[in-house]
Coordinates of C-alpha atoms and ligand atoms in Angstrom, one line a residue:
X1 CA 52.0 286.9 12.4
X2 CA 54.1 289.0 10.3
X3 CA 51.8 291.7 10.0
X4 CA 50.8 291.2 14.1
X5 CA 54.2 292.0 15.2
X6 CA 53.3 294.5 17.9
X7 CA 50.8 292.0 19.1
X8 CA 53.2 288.8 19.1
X9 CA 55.6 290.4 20.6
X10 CA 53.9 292.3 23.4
X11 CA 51.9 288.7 24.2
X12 CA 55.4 287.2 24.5
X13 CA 56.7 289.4 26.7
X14 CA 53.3 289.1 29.4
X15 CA 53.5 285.1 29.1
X16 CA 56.5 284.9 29.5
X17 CA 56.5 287.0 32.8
X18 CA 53.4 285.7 34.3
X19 CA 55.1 282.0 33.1
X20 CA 58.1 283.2 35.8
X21 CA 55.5 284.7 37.9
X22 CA 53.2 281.4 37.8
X23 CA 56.7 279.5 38.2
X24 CA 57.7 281.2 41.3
X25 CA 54.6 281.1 42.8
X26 CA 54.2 277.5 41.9
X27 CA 57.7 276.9 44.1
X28 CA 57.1 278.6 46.8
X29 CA 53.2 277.3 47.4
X30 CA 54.9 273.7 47.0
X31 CA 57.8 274.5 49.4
X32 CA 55.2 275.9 52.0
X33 CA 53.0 272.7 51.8
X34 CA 55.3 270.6 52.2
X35 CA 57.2 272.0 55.5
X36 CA 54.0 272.1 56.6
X37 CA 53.1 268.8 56.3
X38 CA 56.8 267.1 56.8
X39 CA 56.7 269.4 60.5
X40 CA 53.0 268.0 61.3
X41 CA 54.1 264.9 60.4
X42 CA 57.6 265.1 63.0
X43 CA 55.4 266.5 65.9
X44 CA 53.1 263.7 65.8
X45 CA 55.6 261.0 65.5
X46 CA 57.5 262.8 68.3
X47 CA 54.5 262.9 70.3
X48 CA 53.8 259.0 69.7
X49 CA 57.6 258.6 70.6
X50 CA 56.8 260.0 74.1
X51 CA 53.4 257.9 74.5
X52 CA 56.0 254.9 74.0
X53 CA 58.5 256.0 76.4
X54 CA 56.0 256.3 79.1
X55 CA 54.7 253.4 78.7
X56 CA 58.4 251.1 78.4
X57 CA 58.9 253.0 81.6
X58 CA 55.2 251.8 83.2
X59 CA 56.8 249.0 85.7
X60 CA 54.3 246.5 84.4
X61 CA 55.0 243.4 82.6
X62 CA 52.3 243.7 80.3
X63 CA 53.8 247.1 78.8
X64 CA 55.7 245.0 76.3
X65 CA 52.3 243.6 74.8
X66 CA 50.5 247.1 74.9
X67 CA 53.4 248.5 73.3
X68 CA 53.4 246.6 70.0
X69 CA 49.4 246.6 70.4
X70 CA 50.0 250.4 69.9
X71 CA 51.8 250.3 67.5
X72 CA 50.4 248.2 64.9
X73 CA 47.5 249.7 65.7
X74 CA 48.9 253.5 64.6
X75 CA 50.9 251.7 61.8
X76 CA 54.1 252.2 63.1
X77 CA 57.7 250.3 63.6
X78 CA 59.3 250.3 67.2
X79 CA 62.7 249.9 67.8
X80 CA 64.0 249.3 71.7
X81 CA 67.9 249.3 72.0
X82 CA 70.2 249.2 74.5
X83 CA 73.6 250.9 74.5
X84 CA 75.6 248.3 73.0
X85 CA 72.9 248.4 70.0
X86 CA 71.0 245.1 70.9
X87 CA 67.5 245.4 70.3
X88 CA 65.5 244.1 72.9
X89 CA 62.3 245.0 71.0
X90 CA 60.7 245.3 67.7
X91 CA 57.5 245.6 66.2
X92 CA 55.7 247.0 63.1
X93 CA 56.4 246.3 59.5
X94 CA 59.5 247.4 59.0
X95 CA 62.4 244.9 58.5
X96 CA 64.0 244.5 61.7
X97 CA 67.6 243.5 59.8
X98 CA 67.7 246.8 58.4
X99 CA 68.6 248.9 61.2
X100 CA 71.4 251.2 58.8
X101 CA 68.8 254.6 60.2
X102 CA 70.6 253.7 63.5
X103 CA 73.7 255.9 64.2
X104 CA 75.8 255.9 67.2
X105 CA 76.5 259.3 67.3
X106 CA 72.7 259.4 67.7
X107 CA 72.4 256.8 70.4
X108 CA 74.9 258.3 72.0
X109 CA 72.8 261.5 71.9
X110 CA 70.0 259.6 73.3
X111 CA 71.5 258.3 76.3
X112 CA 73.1 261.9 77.5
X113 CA 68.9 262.6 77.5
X114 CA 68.3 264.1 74.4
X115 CA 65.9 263.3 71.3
X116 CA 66.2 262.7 68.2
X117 CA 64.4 263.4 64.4
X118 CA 65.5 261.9 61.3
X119 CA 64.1 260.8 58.0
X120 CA 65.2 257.5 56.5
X121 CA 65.0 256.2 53.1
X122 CA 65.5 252.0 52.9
X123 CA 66.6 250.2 50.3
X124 CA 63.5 249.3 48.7
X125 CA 62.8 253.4 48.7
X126 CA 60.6 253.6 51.5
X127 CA 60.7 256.8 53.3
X128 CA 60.3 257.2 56.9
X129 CA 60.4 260.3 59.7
X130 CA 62.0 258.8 62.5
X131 CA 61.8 259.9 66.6
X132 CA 64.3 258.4 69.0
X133 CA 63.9 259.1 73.0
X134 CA 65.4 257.4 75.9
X135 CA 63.6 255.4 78.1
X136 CA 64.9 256.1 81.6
X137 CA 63.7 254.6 85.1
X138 CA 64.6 256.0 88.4
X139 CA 66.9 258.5 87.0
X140 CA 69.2 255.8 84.9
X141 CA 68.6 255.6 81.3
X142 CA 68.1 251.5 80.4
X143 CA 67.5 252.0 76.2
X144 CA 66.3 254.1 73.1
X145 CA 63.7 254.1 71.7
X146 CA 63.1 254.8 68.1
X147 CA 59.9 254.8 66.2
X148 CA 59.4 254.7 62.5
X149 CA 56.4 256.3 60.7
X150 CA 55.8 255.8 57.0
X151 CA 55.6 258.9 54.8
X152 CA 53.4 257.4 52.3
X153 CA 50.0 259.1 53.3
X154 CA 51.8 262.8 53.5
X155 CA 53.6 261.7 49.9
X156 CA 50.3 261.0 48.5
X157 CA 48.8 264.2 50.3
X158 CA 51.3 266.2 49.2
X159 CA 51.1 264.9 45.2
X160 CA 47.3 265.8 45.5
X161 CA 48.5 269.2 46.4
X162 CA 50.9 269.6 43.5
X163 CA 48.5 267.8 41.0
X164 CA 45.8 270.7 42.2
X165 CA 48.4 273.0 41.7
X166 CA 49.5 271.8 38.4
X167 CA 45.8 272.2 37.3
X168 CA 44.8 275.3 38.5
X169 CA 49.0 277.0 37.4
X170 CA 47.5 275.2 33.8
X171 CA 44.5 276.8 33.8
X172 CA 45.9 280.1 34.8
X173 CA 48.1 279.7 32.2
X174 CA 45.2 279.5 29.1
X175 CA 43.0 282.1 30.7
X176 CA 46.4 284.5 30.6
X177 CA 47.3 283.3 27.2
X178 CA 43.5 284.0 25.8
X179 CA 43.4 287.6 27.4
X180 CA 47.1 288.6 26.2
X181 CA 45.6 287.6 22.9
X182 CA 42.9 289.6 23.1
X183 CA 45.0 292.4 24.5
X184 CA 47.2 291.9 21.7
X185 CA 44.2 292.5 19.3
X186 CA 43.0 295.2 20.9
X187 CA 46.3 297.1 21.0
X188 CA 47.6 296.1 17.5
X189 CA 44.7 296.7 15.7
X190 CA 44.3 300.0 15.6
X191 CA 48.1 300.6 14.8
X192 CA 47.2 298.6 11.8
X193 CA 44.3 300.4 10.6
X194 CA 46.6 303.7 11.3
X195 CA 49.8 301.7 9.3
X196 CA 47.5 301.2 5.8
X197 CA 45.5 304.9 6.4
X198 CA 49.4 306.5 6.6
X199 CA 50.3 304.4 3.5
X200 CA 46.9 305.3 2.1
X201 CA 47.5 309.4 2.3
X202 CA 51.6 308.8 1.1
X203 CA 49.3 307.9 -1.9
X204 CA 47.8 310.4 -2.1
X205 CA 44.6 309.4 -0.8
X206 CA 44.3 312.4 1.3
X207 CA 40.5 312.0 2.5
X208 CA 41.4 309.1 4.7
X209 CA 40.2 309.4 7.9
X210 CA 40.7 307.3 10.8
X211 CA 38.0 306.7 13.5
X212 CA 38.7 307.7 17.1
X213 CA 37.8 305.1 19.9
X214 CA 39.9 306.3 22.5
X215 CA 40.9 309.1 24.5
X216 CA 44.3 307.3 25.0
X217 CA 47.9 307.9 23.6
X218 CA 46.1 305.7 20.3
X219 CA 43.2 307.8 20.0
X220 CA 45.6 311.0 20.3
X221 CA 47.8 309.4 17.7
X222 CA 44.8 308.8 15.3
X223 CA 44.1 311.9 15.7
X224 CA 47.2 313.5 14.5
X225 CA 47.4 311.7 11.6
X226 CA 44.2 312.5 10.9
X227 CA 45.0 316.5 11.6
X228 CA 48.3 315.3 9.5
X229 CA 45.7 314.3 6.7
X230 CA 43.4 318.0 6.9
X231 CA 46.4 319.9 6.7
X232 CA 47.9 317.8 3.5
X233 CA 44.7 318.1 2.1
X234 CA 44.4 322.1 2.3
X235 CA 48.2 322.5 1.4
X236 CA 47.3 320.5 -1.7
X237 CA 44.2 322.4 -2.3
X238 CA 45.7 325.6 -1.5
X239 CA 48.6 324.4 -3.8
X240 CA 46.6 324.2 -6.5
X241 CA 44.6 327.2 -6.1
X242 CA 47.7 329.0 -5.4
X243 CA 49.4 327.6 -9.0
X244 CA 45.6 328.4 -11.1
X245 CA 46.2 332.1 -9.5
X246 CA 49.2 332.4 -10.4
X247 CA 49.0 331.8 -13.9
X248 CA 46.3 333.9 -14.4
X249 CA 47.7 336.6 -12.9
X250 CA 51.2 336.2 -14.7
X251 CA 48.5 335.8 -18.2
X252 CA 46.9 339.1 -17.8
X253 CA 49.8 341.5 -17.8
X254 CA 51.4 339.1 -20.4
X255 CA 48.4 339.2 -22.7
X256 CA 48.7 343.3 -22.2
X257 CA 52.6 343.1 -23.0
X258 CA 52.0 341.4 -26.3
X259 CA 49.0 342.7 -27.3
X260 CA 50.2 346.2 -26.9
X261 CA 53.4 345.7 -28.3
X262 CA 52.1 344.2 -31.2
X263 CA 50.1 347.0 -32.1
X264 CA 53.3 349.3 -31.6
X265 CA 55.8 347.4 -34.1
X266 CA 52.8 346.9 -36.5
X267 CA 52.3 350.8 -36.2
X268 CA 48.5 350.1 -35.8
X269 CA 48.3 353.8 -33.9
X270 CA 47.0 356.4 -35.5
X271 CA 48.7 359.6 -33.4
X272 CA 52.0 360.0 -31.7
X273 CA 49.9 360.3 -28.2
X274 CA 48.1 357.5 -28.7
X275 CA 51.6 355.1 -29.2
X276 CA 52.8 356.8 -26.1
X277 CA 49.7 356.0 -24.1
X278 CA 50.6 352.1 -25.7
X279 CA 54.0 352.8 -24.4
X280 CA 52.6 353.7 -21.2
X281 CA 50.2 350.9 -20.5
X282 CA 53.6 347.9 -21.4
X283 CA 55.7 350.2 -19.2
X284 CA 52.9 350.0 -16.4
X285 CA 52.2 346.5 -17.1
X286 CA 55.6 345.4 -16.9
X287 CA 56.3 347.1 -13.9
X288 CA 53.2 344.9 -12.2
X289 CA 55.0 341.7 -13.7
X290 CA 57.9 342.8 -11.9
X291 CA 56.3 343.7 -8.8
X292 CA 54.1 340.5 -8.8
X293 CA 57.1 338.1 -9.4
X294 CA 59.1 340.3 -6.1
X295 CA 56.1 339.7 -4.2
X296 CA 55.9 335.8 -5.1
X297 CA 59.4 335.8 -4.5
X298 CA 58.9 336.7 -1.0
X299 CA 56.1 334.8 -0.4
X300 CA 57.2 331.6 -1.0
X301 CA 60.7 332.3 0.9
X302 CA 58.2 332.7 3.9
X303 CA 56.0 330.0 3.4
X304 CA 59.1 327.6 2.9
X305 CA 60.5 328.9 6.3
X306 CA 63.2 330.1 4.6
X307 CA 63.2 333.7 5.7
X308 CA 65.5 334.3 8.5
X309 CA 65.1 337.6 10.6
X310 CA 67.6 340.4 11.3
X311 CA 66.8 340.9 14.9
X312 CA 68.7 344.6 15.4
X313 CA 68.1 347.6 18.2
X314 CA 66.2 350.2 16.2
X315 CA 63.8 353.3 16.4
X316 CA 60.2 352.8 15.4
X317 CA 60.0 356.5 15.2
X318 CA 62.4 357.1 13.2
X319 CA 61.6 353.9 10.6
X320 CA 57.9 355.0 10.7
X321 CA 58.8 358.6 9.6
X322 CA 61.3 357.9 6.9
X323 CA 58.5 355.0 5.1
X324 CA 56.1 358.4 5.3
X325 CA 59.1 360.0 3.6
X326 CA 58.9 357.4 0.7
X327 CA 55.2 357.7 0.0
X328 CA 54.8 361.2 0.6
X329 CA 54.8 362.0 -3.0
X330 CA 52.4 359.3 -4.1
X331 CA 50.0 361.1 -1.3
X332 CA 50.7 364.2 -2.6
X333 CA 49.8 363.4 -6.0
X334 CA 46.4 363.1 -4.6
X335 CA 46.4 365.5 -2.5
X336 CA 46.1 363.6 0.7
X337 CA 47.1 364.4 4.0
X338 CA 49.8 362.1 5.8
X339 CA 50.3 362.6 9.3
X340 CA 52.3 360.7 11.8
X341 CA 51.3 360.8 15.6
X342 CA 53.1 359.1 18.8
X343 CA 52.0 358.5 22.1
X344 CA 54.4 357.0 25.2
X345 CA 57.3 357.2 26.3
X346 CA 59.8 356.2 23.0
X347 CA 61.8 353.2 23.2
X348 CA 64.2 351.6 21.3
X349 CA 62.7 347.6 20.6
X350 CA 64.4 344.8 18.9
X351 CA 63.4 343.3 15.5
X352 CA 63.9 343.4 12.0
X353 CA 63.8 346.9 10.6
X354 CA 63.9 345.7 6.7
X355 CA 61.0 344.0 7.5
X356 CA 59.2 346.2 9.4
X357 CA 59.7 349.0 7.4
X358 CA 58.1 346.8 4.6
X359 CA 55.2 346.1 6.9
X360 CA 54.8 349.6 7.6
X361 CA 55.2 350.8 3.3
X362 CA 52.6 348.0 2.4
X363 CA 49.9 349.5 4.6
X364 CA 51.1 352.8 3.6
X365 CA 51.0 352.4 0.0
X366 CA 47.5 350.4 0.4
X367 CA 46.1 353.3 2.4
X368 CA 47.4 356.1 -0.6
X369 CA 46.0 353.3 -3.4
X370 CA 42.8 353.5 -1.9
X371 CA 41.9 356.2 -0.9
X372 CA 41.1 359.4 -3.2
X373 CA 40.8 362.0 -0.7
X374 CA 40.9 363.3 3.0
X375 CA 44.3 361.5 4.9
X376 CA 46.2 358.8 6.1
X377 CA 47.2 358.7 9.5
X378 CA 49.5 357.1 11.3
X379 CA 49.5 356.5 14.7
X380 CA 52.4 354.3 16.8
X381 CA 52.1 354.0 20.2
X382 CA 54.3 352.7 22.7
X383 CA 52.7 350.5 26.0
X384 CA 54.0 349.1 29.0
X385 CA 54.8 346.1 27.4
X386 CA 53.9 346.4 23.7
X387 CA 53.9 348.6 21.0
X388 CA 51.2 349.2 18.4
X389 CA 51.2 350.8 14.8
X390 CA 47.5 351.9 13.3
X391 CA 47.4 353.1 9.4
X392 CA 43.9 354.7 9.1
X393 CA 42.7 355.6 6.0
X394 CA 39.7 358.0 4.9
X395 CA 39.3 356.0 1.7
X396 CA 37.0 353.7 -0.4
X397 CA 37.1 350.8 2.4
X398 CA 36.2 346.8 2.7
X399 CA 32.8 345.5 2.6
X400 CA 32.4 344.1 5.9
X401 CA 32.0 340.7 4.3
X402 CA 34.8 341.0 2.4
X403 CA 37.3 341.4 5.3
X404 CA 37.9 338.0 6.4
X405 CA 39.8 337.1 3.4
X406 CA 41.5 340.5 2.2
X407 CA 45.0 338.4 3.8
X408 CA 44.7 335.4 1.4
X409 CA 46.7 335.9 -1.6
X410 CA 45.3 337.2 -4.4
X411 CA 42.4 338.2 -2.7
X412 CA 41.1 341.5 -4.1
X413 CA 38.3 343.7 -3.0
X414 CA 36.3 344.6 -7.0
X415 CA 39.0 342.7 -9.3
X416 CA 38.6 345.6 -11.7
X417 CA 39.3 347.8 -9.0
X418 CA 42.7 346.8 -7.6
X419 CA 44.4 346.0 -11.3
X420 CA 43.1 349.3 -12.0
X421 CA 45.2 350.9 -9.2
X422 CA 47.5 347.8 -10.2
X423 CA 47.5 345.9 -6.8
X424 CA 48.9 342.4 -6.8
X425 CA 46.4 340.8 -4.6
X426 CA 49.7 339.4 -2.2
X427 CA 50.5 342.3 -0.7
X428 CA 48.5 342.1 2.4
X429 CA 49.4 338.0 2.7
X430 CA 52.9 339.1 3.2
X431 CA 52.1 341.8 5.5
X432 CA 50.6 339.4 7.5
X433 CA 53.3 336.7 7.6
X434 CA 55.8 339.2 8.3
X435 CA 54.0 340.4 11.2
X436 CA 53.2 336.4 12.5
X437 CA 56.8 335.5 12.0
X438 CA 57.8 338.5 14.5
X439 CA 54.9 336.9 16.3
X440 CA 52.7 339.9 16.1
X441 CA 49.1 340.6 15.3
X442 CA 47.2 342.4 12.5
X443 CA 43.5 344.0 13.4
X444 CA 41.3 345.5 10.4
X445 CA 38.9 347.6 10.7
X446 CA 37.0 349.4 7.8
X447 CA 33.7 350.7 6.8
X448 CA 32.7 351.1 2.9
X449 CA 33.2 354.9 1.8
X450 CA 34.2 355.7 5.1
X451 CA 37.8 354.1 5.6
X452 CA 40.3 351.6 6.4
X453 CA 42.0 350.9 9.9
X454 CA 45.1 348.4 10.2
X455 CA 46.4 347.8 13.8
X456 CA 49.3 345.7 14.1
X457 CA 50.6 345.1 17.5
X458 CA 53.9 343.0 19.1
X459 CA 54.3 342.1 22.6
X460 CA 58.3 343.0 23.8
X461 CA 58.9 340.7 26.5
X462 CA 62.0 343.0 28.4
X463 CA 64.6 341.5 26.3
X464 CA 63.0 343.2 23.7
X465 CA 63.2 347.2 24.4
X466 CA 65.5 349.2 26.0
X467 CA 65.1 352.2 28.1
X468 CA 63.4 355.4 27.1
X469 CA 65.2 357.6 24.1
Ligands
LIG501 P1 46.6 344.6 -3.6 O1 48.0 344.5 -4.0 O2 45.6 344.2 -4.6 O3 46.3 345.9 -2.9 P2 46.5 343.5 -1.0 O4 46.8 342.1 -0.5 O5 47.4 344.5 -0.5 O6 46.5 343.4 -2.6 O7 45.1 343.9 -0.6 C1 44.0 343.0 -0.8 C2 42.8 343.8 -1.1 O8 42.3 344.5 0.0 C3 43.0 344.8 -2.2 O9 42.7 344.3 -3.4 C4 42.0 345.9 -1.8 O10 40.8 345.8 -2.5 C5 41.8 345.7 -0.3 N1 42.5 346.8 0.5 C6 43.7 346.7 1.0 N2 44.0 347.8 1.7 C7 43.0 348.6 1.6 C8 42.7 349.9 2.1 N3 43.5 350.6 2.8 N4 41.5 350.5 1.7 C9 40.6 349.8 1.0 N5 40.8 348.5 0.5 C10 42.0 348.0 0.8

């Protein structure tokens, strides 16, 4: 029971209103019956009441004889009385002593012409519906007459109603009982199954999986903890992955640091030019350490949540030029071409300019890192309602198989490749988040040998830009 609780208590609940219900009911089918049968019961004995009047009143001396005839023969008790309260006839079983159901505010009733009905309960408990009429000739009224009819029969009617009642209320009862407790079953169950599966995956016993029966709010319920349980799953998975990668790539850099260095303070170099390419490759190395830790910095920040935007009014075209500033001498070094090109009427738009200058210098420095000649274009545009920024390389590009994953971190395109032009392998997984957290899109597009295209797009609902400039 402890476990069933849900169950229990919901089957308390629905017996206890369908007891009220069944209660109720009960009354009211009891009450109904009997009215019914207590009014039958008055109109006949009335009716017999005026059979007896008419014939006292017959002027024939053999009315007397009919009369208690009659009665015994329809199992009643007679009662003639005059004003004074003599009676002047009796018949039927009851006692005629006993004459307490006679009231002279009734009688008195009777002989101004009306009738009476009244139910009487002697001393030995016998219950009784009694009639009283008057028995009038020529106008004058001589007596009243009362007549007595025993209640037993409708009693034991009635108790054959109530016992049917009782029976069928009873068996109402255990039919409810047996289908709230399979209700109860039905509806408890599966919250149990789901209580030990939730236990089950706080273990750590993440391949739990619940089975959906329903469509209902249960089956939807099952369902999210089952969702609940993929997601752990990959977060643990990608966890993992995410720690193996991580030491690895902290290793490599490391291994270089100390292996280099070593060979510098052991003076294991045999030229001056060959200790400064040494030099070179720890100063190299341990600027990739520092860059790698500043980009894991700033991943996990935004896969914690914890980076908060600096919504501000700013100029795309202005922010896109002044990041072309920044790498134009990295393109120049290789002799690249880096042009910027606008289209629409210019607006300002709000969001974070840090962040979208970051955006826009990842792509940028990607674009110079890859590509070894031709040019990088830049294209921003400006739509009705949205604005879009391409970064088109002429470069080495993405093997079409490759480019669903070049946004998970440390994904690289040719390992050797990207440490050799000293890539981290995070920063397109940042690019992205920064973009998804500003609720944008990124769109690659690239060809091998031919070149990269990155189209990032944001949707500015009106709030968001602000006349032309
Ligand atoms: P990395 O720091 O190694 O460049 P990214 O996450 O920025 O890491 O990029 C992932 C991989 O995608 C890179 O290793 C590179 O091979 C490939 N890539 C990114 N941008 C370009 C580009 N413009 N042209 C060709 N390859 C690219």
């Amino acid at each position: 029971m402890r476990n069933n609780r849900i169950g229990f208590k919901l089957g308390l609940v629905i017996i206890t209103v369908f007891l009220i219900v069944l209660l109720f009911l009960g009354f009211a089918i009891d009450r109904m019956f009997t009215n019914f049968y207590s009014a039958e019961m008055q109109r006949e004995n009335e009716e017999i009441t005026s059979h007896f009047a008419v014939m006292a009143n017959a002027d024939d001396t053999t009315s007397e004889q009919t009369m208690k005839t009659f009665a015994e023969f329809s199992g009643v008790s007679i009662f003639n009385i005059l004003k004074n309260g003599e009676v002047i006839l009796h018949s039927g079983i009851h006692d005629s002593a006993d004459r307490s159901f006679i009231r002279a505010s009734d009688i008195d009733k009777i002989f101004s012409g009306e009738k009476i009905n009244l139910q009487y309960e002697d001393t030995a408990g016998h219950r009784y519906m009694v009639s009283g009429q008057p028995i009038s000739s020529g106008g004058v009224i001589n007596s009243a007459l009362y007549v007595m009819s025993s209640t037993e029969q409708m009693e034991q009617s009635l108790s054959g109603v109530r016992n049917l009642l009782l029976l069928s209320g009873m068996g109402a009862f255990l039919l409810a009982l047996g289908i709230t407790w399979i209700i109860a079953q039905i509806l408890s169950r599966p919250l149990l199954q789901m209580q030990s599966a939730t236990r089950k995956i706080a273990q750590g016993e993440l391949e739990t999986r619940l089975e959906i029966r329903s469509k209902d709010e249960i089956g939807t319920l099952a369902e999210a903890i089952n969702d609940l349980a993929v997601d752990l799953q990959r977060y643990r998975d990608t966890r993992q992955e995410f720690f193996s990668n991580i030491s690895h790539e902290l290793r490599t850099p490391i291994t270089y640091l100390e292996g280099y260095s070593k060979v510098v303070k052991e003076q294991l170099y045999e030229t001056e030019e060959e200790k400064d390419r040494y030099l070179d490759i720890i100063y190299q190395e341990a600027v990739r350490l520092q860059h790698l830790v500043d980009d894991l910095f700033d991943l996990a920040k935004m896969e914690e949540g914890r980076i908060s935007l600096v919504p501000e009014w700013i100029d795309l075209s202005e922010l896109i030029e002044q990041a072309v500033r920044k790498v134009e001498l990295k393109a120049r070094n290789k002799s690249l071409g880096l042009n910027i090109n606008q289209s629409g009427t210019a607006i300002m738009v709000r969001a974070d300019g840090k962040r979208m200058e970051q955006i826009v210098l990842n792509l940028l420095e990607n674009a110079i890192r890859y590509t070894e000649q031709g040019s990088i274009d830049v294209y921003l545009i400006y739509g009705s309602d949205s604005i879009t920024i391409i970064v088109e390389d002429t470069g080495v590009g993405i093997p079409a198989d490759e480019l669903p994953y070049i946004f998970e971190r440390f994904y690289r395109v040719e390992k050797s490749r990207s440490r050799q032009y000293g890539g981290t392998g995070l920063g397109l997984s940042i690019v992205k988040k920064l973009i998804e957290i500003q609720c944008g899109q990124i769109k690659v597009t690239s060809e091998a040998g031919i070149g990269t295209r990155f189209e990032i797009s944001f949707v500015l609902p009106p709030e968001s830009r602000e006349g032309g400039i």
